[in-house]
Short mmCIF file of C-alpha atoms in Angstrom, two decimals:
data_model
loop_
_atom_site.label_atom_id
_atom_site.label_comp_id
_atom_site.label_asym_id
_atom_site.label_seq_id
_atom_site.Cartn_x
_atom_site.Cartn_y
_atom_site.Cartn_z
CA UNK A 22 96.83 78.17 111.56
CA UNK A 23 97.20 80.86 108.77
CA UNK A 24 100.10 82.91 108.99
CA UNK A 25 101.02 85.87 106.93
CA UNK A 26 104.69 86.99 106.61
CA UNK A 27 105.94 90.25 104.95
CA UNK A 28 109.43 90.77 103.99
CA UNK A 29 111.33 93.23 104.33
CA UNK A 30 110.05 94.86 107.49
CA UNK A 31 111.37 98.26 106.10
CA UNK A 32 112.60 99.48 102.92
CA UNK A 33 114.18 102.80 101.89
CA UNK A 34 114.48 103.65 98.16
CA UNK A 35 115.35 106.81 96.10
CA UNK A 36 112.55 108.48 94.30
CA UNK A 37 111.72 107.01 90.77
CA UNK A 38 112.77 103.52 91.54
CA UNK A 39 110.57 100.48 90.92
CA UNK A 40 110.12 98.19 93.87
CA UNK A 41 108.57 95.01 94.97
CA UNK A 42 107.02 94.13 98.38
CA UNK A 43 106.57 90.56 99.37
CA UNK A 44 103.93 88.72 101.20
CA UNK A 45 103.65 85.00 101.85
CA UNK A 46 101.01 82.83 103.62
CA UNK A 47 100.99 79.37 104.91
CA UNK A 48 97.57 77.98 103.90
CA UNK A 49 96.47 78.27 100.32
CA UNK A 50 92.85 77.82 101.15
CA UNK A 51 91.93 81.61 100.75
CA UNK A 52 89.02 83.49 99.30
CA UNK A 53 91.26 86.59 98.59
CA UNK A 54 94.26 88.66 99.37
CA UNK A 55 94.25 92.33 100.00
CA UNK A 56 96.93 94.85 100.16
CA UNK A 57 96.50 97.91 102.40
CA UNK A 58 98.31 101.20 102.85
CA UNK A 59 98.51 102.81 106.29
CA UNK A 60 99.79 106.36 106.98
CA UNK A 61 101.10 107.18 110.49
CA UNK A 62 98.42 107.72 112.92
CA UNK A 63 95.66 106.89 110.27
CA UNK A 64 93.52 104.02 109.47
CA UNK A 65 94.07 101.46 106.60
CA UNK A 66 93.16 102.08 103.07
CA UNK A 67 92.49 99.07 100.63
CA UNK A 68 94.71 99.35 97.67
CA UNK A 69 94.11 96.14 95.79
CA UNK A 70 91.91 93.07 96.17
CA UNK A 71 92.87 89.77 94.38
CA UNK A 72 90.25 86.98 94.39
CA UNK A 73 91.58 83.57 94.84
CA UNK A 74 90.80 82.86 91.14
CA UNK A 75 92.82 85.71 89.88
CA UNK A 76 96.52 86.17 89.16
CA UNK A 77 96.83 89.93 89.36
CA UNK A 78 95.16 93.25 89.92
CA UNK A 79 96.33 96.59 88.81
CA UNK A 80 95.66 100.30 89.91
CA UNK A 81 97.67 103.07 88.20
CA UNK A 82 101.34 102.55 89.36
CA UNK A 83 100.34 99.55 91.59
CA UNK A 84 100.34 95.98 90.42
CA UNK A 85 99.61 93.00 92.74
CA UNK A 86 100.14 89.37 91.90
CA UNK A 87 98.98 86.20 93.55
CA UNK A 88 100.44 82.69 93.35
CA UNK A 89 98.08 80.70 95.61
CA UNK A 90 99.81 77.40 95.13
CA UNK A 91 103.10 78.70 96.40
CA UNK A 92 101.45 80.93 98.89
CA UNK A 93 102.97 84.10 97.61
CA UNK A 94 101.84 87.64 96.62
CA UNK A 95 103.84 90.73 95.50
CA UNK A 96 103.00 94.30 95.35
CA UNK A 97 104.87 96.17 92.65
CA UNK A 98 105.10 99.95 92.77
CA UNK A 99 106.29 101.65 89.60
CA UNK A 100 108.20 104.92 89.52
CA UNK A 101 108.07 105.42 93.33
CA UNK A 102 107.30 108.97 94.68
CA UNK A 103 107.93 110.36 98.26
CA UNK A 104 104.08 110.36 98.56
CA UNK A 105 104.32 106.58 98.36
CA UNK A 106 105.95 106.54 101.80
CA UNK A 107 103.74 104.58 104.32
CA UNK A 108 103.36 101.24 105.82
CA UNK A 109 101.99 98.44 103.35
CA UNK A 110 100.08 95.60 104.81
CA UNK A 111 99.11 92.30 103.30
CA UNK A 112 95.93 90.41 104.51
CA UNK A 113 94.35 87.12 103.50
CA UNK A 114 90.76 85.93 103.99
CA UNK A 115 90.44 82.35 104.60
CA UNK A 116 87.71 80.25 103.19
CA UNK A 117 84.89 79.97 105.70
CA UNK A 118 86.15 83.00 107.73
CA UNK A 119 83.07 85.12 107.06
CA UNK A 120 85.14 88.04 106.11
CA UNK A 121 87.85 88.01 108.76
CA UNK A 122 91.28 88.86 107.66
CA UNK A 123 94.62 87.58 108.77
CA UNK A 124 97.20 90.48 108.55
CA UNK A 125 101.07 90.45 107.96
CA UNK A 126 103.12 92.96 110.15
CA UNK A 127 103.62 95.23 107.24
CA UNK A 128 106.67 96.81 105.39
CA UNK A 129 107.44 100.18 106.01
CA UNK A 130 108.39 102.06 102.97
CA UNK A 131 110.43 105.33 102.72
CA UNK A 132 110.85 107.01 99.42
CA UNK A 133 113.64 109.65 99.55
CA UNK A 134 113.44 112.60 97.21
CA UNK B 5 79.70 109.93 102.45
CA UNK B 6 81.44 109.68 105.90
CA UNK B 7 82.32 105.90 105.54
CA UNK B 8 83.32 104.36 108.86
CA UNK B 9 83.53 106.68 111.86
CA UNK B 10 85.21 105.92 115.14
CA UNK B 11 84.96 107.83 118.34
CA UNK B 12 86.81 108.87 120.41
CA UNK B 13 90.18 109.30 118.57
CA UNK B 14 92.11 109.23 121.86
CA UNK B 15 91.28 107.91 125.41
CA UNK B 16 93.15 107.56 128.57
CA UNK B 17 91.69 105.26 131.12
CA UNK B 18 92.74 104.04 134.71
CA UNK B 19 92.92 100.25 135.38
CA UNK B 20 89.56 98.89 136.12
CA UNK B 21 87.48 101.54 134.39
CA UNK B 22 85.13 100.68 131.72
CA UNK B 23 84.26 102.38 128.56
CA UNK B 24 82.70 101.96 125.02
CA UNK B 25 84.56 102.69 121.71
CA UNK B 26 81.92 103.73 119.09
CA UNK B 27 81.93 102.65 115.36
CA UNK B 28 79.33 103.66 112.87
CA UNK B 29 79.11 103.15 109.16
CA UNK B 30 76.76 104.79 106.59
CA UNK B 31 77.34 102.33 103.64
CA UNK B 32 74.63 99.74 104.68
CA UNK B 33 77.35 97.22 105.17
CA UNK B 34 76.38 93.89 106.58
CA UNK B 35 79.84 92.92 107.98
CA UNK B 36 81.58 94.91 110.74
CA UNK B 37 84.68 93.95 112.85
CA UNK B 38 87.13 95.29 115.41
CA UNK B 39 90.80 94.85 115.27
CA UNK B 40 93.65 96.00 117.64
CA UNK B 41 97.02 96.90 116.40
CA UNK B 42 99.95 96.41 118.72
CA UNK B 43 103.67 97.09 117.79
CA UNK B 44 105.28 93.94 116.54
CA UNK B 45 102.00 92.10 116.58
CA UNK B 46 100.28 93.42 113.59
CA UNK B 47 96.39 93.60 113.54
CA UNK B 48 94.50 90.92 115.40
CA UNK B 49 90.56 90.41 115.19
CA UNK B 50 88.80 91.02 118.47
CA UNK B 51 85.01 90.50 117.50
CA UNK B 52 82.94 90.64 114.32
CA UNK B 53 79.36 90.69 113.11
CA UNK B 54 77.79 89.51 109.90
CA UNK B 55 74.56 91.36 110.42
CA UNK B 56 72.23 92.96 113.02
CA UNK B 57 71.74 90.77 116.00
CA UNK B 58 74.75 88.50 115.07
CA UNK B 59 78.24 88.72 116.67
CA UNK B 60 81.06 86.27 117.26
CA UNK B 61 84.49 86.18 118.61
CA UNK B 62 87.76 86.69 116.79
CA UNK B 63 91.35 85.84 117.80
CA UNK B 64 91.60 87.99 120.99
CA UNK B 65 88.03 88.61 122.42
CA UNK B 66 88.87 88.35 126.20
CA UNK B 67 87.99 91.54 128.12
CA UNK B 68 85.72 92.84 125.33
CA UNK B 69 82.14 92.84 124.47
CA UNK B 70 80.12 93.75 121.42
CA UNK B 71 76.56 94.19 120.31
CA UNK B 72 75.00 94.87 116.97
CA UNK B 73 71.39 96.16 117.53
CA UNK B 74 71.46 98.23 114.15
CA UNK B 75 73.19 97.65 110.80
CA UNK B 76 75.00 101.05 111.28
CA UNK B 77 76.46 100.66 114.75
CA UNK B 78 79.00 98.25 116.29
CA UNK B 79 80.19 99.41 119.64
CA UNK B 80 83.11 97.77 121.43
CA UNK B 81 83.00 97.78 125.27
CA UNK B 82 85.82 97.33 127.65
CA UNK B 83 84.42 95.92 130.83
CA UNK B 84 87.30 96.48 133.30
CA UNK B 85 90.27 98.04 131.43
CA UNK B 86 93.78 96.54 131.96
CA UNK B 87 97.24 97.97 130.75
CA UNK B 88 97.41 94.90 128.36
CA UNK B 89 94.43 96.62 126.44
CA UNK B 90 96.59 99.64 125.60
CA UNK B 91 96.49 99.56 121.78
CA UNK B 92 95.10 101.27 118.73
CA UNK B 93 91.65 99.90 118.01
CA UNK B 94 90.22 99.93 114.37
CA UNK B 95 86.64 99.19 113.33
CA UNK B 96 86.13 98.06 109.74
CA UNK B 97 83.29 97.13 107.60
CA UNK B 98 82.43 95.55 104.15
CA UNK B 99 79.37 94.75 102.07
CA UNK B 100 79.10 91.06 102.82
CA UNK B 101 82.48 90.16 104.34
CA UNK B 102 83.52 87.48 101.90
CA UNK B 103 85.15 88.62 98.62
CA UNK B 104 84.75 92.25 99.35
CA UNK B 105 87.10 95.14 100.25
CA UNK B 106 87.35 96.02 103.87
CA UNK B 107 86.99 99.77 104.88
CA UNK B 108 88.61 100.93 108.00
CA UNK B 109 87.92 103.69 110.41
CA UNK B 110 90.72 106.09 111.38
CA UNK B 111 91.28 104.30 114.76
CA UNK B 112 91.12 105.06 118.55
CA UNK B 113 94.30 105.16 120.54
CA UNK B 114 93.64 103.90 123.85
CA UNK B 115 96.06 103.98 126.83
CA UNK B 116 95.30 102.21 130.22
CA UNK B 117 97.31 103.33 133.13
#
């Protein structure tokens, strides 16, 4: 059974720092991996989607990498800002799952001014 | 473009009551799904649909029914509410499910007393 783990569960950094969030998964047979952002009381917003054949995706200050063979992904946030404070969730889509995602429990990020 | 719309945003039920959580999307997405989010458990898939007239069970389907009579709508029915169904419910959709980004609604916070 696919399991997704995110470490750390919570992270607090000063504004301007570069940071890395980690995600690991147990079964490498995936279609893709997505990183989401969730603000308190709100829904999830997809940040980056990495197909299984890709190594990384970039959007602005965000860069996500995927190492399928080792079952790991990282989300790199450059020059963090207080507006980046949110919970970041990682999710994998298994082959044959018809679009269903398996989520990690998230990393709660706090960026202090 | 409204995206994925969920109603109501908040609901309080008594044990044994039934209700329907509404979900509608205006993006002509074939794939729709329902997740529940509980503290310490992450998001778990309840039911999903890959097109009108087609539904299937996810990880935690017991106590819930769904139907998909149109492409736009995917309601979730609680047959006889139980305190264990207290949770935040999210509806999500994507173009075809596999290899596509998932778009989430803003959620319904349900309390069962």
